[in-house]
mmCIF file of C-alpha atoms (C1' of nucleotides) in Angstrom:
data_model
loop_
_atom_site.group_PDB
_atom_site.id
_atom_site.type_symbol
_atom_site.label_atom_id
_atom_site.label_comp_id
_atom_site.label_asym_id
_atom_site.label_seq_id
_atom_site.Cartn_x
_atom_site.Cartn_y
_atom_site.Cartn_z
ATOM 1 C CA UNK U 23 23.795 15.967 5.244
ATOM 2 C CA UNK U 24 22.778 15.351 8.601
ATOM 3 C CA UNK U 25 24.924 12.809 10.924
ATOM 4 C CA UNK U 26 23.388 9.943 11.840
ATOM 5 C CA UNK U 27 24.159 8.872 15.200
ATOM 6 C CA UNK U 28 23.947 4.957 16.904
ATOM 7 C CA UNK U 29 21.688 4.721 19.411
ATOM 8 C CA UNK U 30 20.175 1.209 21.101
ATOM 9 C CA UNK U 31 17.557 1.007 19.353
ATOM 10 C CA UNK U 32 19.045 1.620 16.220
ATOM 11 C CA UNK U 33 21.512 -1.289 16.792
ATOM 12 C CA UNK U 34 18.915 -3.202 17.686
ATOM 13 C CA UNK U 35 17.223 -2.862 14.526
ATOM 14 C CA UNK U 36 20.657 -3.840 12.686
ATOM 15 C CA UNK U 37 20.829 -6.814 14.856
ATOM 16 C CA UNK U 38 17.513 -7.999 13.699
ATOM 17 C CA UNK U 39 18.277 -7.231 9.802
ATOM 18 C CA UNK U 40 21.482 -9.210 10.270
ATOM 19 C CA UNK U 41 19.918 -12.341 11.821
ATOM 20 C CA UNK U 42 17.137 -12.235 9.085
ATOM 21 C CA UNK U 43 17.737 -13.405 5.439
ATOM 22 C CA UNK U 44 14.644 -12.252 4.325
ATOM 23 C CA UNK U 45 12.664 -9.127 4.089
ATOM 24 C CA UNK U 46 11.015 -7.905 7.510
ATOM 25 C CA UNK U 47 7.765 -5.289 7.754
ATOM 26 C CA UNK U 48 7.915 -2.216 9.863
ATOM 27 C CA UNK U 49 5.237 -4.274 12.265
ATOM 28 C CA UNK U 50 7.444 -7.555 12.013
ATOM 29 C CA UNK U 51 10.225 -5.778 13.064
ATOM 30 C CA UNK U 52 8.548 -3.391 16.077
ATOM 31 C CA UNK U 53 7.450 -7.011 17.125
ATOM 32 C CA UNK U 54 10.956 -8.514 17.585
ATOM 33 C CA UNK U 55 12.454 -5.129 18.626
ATOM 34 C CA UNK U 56 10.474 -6.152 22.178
ATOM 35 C CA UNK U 57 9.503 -2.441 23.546
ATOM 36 C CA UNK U 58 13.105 -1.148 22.675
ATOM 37 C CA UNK U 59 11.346 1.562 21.283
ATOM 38 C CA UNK U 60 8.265 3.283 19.980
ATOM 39 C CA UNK U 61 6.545 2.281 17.011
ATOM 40 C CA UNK U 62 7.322 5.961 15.789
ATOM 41 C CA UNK U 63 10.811 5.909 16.507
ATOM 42 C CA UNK U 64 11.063 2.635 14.430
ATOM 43 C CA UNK U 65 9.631 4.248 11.448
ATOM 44 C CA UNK U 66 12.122 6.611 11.848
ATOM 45 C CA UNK U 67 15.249 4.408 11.939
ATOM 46 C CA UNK U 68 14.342 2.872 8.873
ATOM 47 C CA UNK U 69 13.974 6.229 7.284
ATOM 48 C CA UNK U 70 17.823 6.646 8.355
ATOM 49 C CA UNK U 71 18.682 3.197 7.299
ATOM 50 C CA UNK U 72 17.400 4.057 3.849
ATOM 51 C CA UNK U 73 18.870 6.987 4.052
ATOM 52 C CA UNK U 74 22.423 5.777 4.667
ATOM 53 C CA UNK U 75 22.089 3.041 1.824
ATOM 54 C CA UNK U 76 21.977 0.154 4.697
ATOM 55 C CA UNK U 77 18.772 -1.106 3.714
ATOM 56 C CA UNK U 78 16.295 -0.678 0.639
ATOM 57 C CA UNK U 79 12.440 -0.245 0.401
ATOM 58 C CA UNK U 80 10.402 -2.918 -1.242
ATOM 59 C CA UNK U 81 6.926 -3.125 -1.926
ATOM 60 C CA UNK U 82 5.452 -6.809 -2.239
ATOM 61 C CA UNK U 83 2.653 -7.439 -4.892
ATOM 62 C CA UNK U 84 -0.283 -6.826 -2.559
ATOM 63 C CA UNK U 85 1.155 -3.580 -1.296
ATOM 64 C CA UNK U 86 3.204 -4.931 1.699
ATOM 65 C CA UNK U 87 5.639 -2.939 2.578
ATOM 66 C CA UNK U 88 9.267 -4.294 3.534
ATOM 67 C CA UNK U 89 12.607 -3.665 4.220
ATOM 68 C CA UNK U 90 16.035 -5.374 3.691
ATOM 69 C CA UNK U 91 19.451 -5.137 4.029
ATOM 70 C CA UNK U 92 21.745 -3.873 1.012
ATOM 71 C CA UNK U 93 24.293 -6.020 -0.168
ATOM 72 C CA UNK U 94 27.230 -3.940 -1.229
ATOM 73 C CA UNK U 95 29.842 -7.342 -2.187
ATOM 74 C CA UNK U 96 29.936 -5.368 -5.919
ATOM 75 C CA UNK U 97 31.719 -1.564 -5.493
ATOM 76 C CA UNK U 98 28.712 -0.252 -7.055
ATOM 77 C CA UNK U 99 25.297 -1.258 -5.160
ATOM 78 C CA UNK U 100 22.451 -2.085 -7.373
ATOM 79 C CA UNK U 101 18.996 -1.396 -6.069
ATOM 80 C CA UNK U 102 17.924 -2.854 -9.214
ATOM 81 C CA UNK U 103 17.800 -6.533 -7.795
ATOM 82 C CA UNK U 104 14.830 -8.979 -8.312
ATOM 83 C CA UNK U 105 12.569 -9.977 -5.431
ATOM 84 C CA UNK U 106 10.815 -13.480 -4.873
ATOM 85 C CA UNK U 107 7.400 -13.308 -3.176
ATOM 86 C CA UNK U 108 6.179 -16.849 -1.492
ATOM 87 C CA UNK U 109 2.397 -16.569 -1.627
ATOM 88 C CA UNK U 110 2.732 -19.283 0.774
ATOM 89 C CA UNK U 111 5.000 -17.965 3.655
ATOM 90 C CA UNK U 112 5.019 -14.238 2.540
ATOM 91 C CA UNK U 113 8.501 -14.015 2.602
ATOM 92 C CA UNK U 114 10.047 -11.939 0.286
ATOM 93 C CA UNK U 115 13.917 -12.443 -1.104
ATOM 94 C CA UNK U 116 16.168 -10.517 -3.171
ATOM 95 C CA UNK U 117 17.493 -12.211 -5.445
ATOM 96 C CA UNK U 118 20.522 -10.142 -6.390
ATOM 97 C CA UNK U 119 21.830 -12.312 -9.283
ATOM 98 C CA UNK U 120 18.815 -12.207 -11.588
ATOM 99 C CA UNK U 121 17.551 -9.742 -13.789
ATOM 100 C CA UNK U 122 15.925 -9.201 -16.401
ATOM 101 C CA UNK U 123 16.742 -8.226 -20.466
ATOM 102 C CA UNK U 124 13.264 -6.475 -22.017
ATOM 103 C CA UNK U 125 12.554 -4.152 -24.914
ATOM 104 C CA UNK U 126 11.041 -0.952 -24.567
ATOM 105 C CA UNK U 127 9.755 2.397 -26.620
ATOM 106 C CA UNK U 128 12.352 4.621 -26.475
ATOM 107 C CA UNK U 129 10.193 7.177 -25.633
ATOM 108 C CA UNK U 130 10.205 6.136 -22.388
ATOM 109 C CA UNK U 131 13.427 7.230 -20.310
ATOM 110 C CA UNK U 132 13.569 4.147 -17.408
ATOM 111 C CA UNK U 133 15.853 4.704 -14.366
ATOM 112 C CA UNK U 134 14.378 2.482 -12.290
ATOM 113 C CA UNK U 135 13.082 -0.967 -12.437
ATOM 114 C CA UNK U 136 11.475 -3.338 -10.066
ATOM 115 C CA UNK U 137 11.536 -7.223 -10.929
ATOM 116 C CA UNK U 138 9.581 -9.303 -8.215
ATOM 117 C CA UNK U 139 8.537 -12.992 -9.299
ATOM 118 C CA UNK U 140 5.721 -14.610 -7.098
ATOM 119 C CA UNK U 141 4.770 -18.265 -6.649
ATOM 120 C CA UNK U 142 6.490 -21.059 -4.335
ATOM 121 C CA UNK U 143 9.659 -20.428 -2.914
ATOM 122 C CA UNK U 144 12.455 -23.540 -2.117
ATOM 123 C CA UNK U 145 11.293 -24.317 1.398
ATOM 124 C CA UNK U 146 7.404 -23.812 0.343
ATOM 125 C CA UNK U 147 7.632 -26.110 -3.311
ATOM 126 C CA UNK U 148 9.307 -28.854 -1.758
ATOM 127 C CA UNK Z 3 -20.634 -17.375 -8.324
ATOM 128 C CA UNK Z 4 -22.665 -14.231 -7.545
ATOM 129 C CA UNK Z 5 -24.209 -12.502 -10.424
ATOM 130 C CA UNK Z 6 -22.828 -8.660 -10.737
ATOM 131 C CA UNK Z 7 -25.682 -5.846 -11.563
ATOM 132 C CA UNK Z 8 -25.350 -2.776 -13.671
ATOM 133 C CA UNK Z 9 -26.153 -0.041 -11.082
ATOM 134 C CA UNK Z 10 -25.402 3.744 -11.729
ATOM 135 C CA UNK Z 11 -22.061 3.997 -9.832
ATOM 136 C CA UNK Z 12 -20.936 0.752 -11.745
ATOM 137 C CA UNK Z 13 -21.055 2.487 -14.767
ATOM 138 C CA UNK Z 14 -20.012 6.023 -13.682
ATOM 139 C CA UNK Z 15 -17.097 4.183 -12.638
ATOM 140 C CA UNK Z 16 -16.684 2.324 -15.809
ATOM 141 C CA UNK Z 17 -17.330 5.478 -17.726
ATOM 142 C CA UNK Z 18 -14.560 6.934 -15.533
ATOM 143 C CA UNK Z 19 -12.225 4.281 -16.366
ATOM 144 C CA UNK Z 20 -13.303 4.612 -20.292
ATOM 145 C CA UNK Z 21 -12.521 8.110 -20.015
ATOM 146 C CA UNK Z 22 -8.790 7.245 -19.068
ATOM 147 C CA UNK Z 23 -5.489 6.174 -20.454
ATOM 148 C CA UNK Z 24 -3.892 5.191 -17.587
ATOM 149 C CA UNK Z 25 -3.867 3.655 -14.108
ATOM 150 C CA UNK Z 26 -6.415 5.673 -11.841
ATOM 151 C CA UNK Z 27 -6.573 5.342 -7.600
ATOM 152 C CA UNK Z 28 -9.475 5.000 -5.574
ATOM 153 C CA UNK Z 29 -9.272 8.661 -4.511
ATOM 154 C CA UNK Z 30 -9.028 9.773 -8.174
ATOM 155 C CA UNK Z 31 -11.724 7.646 -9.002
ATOM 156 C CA UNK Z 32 -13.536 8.696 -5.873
ATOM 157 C CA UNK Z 33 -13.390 12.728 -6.983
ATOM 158 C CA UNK Z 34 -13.945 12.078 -10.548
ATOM 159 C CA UNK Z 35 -17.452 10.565 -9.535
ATOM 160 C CA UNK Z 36 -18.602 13.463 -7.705
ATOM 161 C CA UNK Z 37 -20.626 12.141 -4.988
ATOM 162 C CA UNK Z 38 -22.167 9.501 -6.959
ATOM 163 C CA UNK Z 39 -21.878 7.133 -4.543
ATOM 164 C CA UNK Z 40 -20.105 6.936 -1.190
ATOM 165 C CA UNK Z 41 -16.384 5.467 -0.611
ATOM 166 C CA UNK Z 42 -17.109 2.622 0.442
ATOM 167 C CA UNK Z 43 -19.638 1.619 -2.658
ATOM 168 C CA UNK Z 44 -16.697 2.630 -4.660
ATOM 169 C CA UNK Z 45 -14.043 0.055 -3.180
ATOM 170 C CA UNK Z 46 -16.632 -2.679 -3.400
ATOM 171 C CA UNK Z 47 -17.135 -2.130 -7.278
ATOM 172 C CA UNK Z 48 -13.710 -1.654 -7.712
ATOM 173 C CA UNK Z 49 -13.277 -5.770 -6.169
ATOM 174 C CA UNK Z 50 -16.543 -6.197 -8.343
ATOM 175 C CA UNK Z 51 -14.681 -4.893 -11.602
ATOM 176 C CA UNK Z 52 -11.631 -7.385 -10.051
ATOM 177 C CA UNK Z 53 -14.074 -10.350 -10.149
ATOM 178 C CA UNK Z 54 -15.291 -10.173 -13.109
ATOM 179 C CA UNK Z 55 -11.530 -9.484 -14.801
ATOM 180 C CA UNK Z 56 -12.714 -6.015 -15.627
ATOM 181 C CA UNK Z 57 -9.875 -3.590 -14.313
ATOM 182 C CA UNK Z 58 -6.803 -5.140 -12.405
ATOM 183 C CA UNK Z 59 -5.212 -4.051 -9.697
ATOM 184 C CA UNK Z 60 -1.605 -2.384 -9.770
ATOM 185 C CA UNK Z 61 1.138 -1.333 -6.743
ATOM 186 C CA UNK Z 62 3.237 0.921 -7.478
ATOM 187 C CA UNK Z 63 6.722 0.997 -6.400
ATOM 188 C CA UNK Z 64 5.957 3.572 -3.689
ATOM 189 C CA UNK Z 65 3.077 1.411 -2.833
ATOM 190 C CA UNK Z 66 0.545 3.540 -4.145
ATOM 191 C CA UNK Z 67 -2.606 0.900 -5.108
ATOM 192 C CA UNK Z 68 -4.126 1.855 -9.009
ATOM 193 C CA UNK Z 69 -6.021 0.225 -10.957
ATOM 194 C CA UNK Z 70 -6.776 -0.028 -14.973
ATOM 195 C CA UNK Z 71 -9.010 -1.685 -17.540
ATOM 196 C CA UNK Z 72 -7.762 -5.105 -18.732
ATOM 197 C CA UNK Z 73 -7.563 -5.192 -22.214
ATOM 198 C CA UNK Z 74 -8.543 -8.443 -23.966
ATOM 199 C CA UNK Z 75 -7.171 -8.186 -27.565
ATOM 200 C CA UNK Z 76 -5.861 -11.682 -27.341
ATOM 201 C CA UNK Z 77 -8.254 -14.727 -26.504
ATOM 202 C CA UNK Z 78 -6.366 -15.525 -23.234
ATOM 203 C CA UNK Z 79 -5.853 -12.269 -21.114
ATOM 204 C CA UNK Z 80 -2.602 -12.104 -19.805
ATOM 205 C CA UNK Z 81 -2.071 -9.766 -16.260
ATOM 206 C CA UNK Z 82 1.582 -10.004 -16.525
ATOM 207 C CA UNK Z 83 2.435 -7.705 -18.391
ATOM 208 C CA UNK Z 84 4.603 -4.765 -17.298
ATOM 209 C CA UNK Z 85 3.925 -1.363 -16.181
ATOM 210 C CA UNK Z 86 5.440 2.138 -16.274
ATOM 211 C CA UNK Z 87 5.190 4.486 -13.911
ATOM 212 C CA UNK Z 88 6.461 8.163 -14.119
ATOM 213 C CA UNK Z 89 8.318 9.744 -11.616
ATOM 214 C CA UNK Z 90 7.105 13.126 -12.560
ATOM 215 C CA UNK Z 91 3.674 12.659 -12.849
ATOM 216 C CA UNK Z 92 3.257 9.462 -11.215
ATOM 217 C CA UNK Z 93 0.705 8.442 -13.978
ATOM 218 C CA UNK Z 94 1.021 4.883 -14.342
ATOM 219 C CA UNK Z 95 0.579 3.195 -18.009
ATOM 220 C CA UNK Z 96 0.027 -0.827 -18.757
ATOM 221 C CA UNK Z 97 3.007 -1.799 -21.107
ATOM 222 C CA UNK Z 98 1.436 -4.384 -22.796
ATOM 223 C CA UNK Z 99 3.879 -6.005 -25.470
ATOM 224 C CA UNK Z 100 6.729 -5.591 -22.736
ATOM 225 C CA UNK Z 101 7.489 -9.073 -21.403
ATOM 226 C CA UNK Z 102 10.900 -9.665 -19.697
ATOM 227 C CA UNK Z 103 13.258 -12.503 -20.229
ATOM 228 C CA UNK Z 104 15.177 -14.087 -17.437
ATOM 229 C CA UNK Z 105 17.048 -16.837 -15.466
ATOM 230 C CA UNK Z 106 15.901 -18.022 -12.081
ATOM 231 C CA UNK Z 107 16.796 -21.016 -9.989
ATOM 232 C CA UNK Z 108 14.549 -24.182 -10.367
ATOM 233 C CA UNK Z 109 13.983 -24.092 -6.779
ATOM 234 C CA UNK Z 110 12.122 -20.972 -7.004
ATOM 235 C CA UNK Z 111 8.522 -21.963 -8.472
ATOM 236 C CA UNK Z 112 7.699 -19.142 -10.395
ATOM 237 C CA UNK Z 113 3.707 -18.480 -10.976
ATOM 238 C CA UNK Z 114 3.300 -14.774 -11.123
ATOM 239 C CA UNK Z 115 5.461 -11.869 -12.193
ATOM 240 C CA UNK Z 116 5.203 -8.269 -12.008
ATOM 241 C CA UNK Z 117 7.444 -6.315 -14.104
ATOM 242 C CA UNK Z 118 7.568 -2.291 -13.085
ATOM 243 C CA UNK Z 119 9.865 0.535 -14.696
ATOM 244 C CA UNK Z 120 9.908 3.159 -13.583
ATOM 245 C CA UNK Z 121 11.180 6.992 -14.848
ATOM 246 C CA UNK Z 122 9.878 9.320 -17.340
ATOM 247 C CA UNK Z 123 7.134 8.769 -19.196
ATOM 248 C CA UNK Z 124 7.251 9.900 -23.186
ATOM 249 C CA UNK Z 125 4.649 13.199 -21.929
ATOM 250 C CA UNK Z 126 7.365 14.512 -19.091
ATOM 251 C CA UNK Z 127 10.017 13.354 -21.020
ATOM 252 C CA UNK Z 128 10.255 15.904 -24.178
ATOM 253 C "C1'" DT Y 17 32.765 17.398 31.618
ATOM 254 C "C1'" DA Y 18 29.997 20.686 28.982
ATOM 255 C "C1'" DT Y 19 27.661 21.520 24.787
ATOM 256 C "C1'" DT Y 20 25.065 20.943 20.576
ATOM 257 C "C1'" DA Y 21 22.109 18.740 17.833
ATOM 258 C "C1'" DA Y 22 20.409 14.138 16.747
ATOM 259 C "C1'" DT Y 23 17.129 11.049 18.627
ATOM 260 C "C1'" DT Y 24 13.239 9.712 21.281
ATOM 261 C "C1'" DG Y 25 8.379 9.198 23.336
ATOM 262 C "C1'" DC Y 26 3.938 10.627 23.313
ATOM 263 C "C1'" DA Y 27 -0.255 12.392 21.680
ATOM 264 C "C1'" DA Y 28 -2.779 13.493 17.891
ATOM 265 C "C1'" DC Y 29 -3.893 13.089 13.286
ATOM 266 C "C1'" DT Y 30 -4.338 11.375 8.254
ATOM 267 C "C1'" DT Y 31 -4.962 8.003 4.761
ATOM 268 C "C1'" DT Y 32 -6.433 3.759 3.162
ATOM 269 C "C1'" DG Y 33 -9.096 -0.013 3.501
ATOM 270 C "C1'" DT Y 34 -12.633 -3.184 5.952
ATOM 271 C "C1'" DT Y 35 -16.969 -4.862 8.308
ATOM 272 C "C1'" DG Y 36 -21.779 -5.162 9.915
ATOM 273 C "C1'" DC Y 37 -26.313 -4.025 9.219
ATOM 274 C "C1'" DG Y 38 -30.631 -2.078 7.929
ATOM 275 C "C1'" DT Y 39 -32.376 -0.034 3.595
ATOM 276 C "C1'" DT Y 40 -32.743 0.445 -1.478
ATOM 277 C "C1'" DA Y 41 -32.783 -0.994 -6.132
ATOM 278 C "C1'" DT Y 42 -31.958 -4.368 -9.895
ATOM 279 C "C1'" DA Y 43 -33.027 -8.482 -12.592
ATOM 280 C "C1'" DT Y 44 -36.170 -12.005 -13.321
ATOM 281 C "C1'" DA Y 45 -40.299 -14.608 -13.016
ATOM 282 C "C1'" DA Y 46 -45.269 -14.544 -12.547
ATOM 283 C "C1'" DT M 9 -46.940 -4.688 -15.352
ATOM 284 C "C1'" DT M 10 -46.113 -6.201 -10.729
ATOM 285 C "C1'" DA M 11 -44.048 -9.156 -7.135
ATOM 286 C "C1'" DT M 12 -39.918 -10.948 -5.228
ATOM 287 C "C1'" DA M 13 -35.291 -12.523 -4.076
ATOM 288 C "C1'" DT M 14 -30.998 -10.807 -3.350
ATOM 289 C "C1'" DA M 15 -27.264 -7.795 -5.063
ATOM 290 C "C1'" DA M 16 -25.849 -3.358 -4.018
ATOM 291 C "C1'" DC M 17 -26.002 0.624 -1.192
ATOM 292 C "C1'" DG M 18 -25.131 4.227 2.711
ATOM 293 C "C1'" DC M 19 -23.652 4.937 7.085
ATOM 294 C "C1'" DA M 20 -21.200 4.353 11.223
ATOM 295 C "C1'" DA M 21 -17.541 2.306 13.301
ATOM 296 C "C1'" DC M 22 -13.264 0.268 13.248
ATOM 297 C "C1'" DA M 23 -8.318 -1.126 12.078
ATOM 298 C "C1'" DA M 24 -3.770 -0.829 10.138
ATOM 299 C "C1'" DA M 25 -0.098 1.987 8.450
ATOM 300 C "C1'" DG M 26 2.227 5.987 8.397
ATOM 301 C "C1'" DT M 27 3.140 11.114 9.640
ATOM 302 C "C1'" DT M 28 3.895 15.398 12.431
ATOM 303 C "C1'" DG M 29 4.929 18.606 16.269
ATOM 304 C "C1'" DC M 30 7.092 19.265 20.407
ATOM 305 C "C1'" DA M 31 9.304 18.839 24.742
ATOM 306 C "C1'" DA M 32 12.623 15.706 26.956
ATOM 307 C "C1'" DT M 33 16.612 12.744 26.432
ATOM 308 C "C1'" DT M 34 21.059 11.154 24.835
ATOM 309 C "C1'" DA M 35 25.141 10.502 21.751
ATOM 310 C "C1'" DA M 36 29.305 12.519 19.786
ATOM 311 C "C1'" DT M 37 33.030 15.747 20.203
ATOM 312 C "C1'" DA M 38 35.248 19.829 21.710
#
DNA sequence: TATTAATTGCAACTTTGTTGCGTTATATAA
DNA sequence: TTATATAACGCAACAAAGTTGCAATTAATA
């Protein structure tokens, strides 16, 4: 496997994952990144960051595309996590402590599931 | 609200979606029609088909946008039910009688979920 | 400090989806 | 059956999101 290599921009983009508690888009992020870099090179350092298990991919219910930072406090990191979607504010949240319990044929072999629960989130429902 | 019309691309496409089993994409819905009607019709009786609670829209974990007839066994039609989508053959199927349990903080206001596994389906699977 | 390969910027391109507008066709009423 | 209002259509143009190739730059380490 390739080595990945720290560069400004890419410590830039870690800077703005670690001030954030939510999920950011690739434009959200380009945005806050202030010319650092090109939009291209962005999509690129998330690629790495995915790569490297430092962030994870998440898709919101109307096709959104995010990204957020992987919590490893457990030895083994679960990608598994549920997401909250605010149709309010947008923001999406893992929400690393709940999931779910569910039946299924066994003819289906699962490896993967994704949990995301839409509707008000605290700051938006009170 | 607007009354729909039965035109001959609304029913290719619903022919189309009688034809099928599981989730299809525009651009699979697009080639099966075979110049019937341009893209752009297409999308706009695909929203149509929305409307009117026809077909409902799905994202797949990769972000890939589907869609699939709603099926309306039981008086109240229920969207959230949960979906599986092969990793194989990327078909994706509606799961119908699969309906996760779980435990979420009161704060969160929960009005929507969407519940995606994701794997091998039983076809790719034997 | 020199070297090697990872990283970058830029231009070009693809895919997916949207919008405006003049034309066509469907449902309904006469 | 025919007239008519408007839903639906095709087409062109556009926008957002993401990808690719390549030459130039820069980070890690020998």
């Amino acid at each position: 496997m390739k080595i990945t290599r720290n560069t400004v921009a890419k410590t830039a983009v870690l800077e703005i994952f670690g001030n954030s508690t939510t999920a950011l888009s690739h434009t959200e992020i380009q945005k806050q990144l202030n010319e650092v870099c090109d939009r291209v090179t962005t999509y690129r350092i998330l690629d790495r960051l995915i790569q490297d298990d430092i962030i994870h991919k998440i898709v919101d219910l109307d096709g959104t595309v995010k990204y957020a930072k992987c919590r490893h406090e457990h030895r083994v990191h679960i990608h598994n996590h549920a997401h909250f979607s605010c149709e309010n504010c947008h923001e999406i949240t893992c929400l690393e402590n709940v999931k779910p319990s569910y039946l299924i044929p066994h003819s289906y072999k699962v490896k993967d599931i994704n949990f995301t629960l839409s509707g008000l989130c605290p700051k938006c429902s009170s």
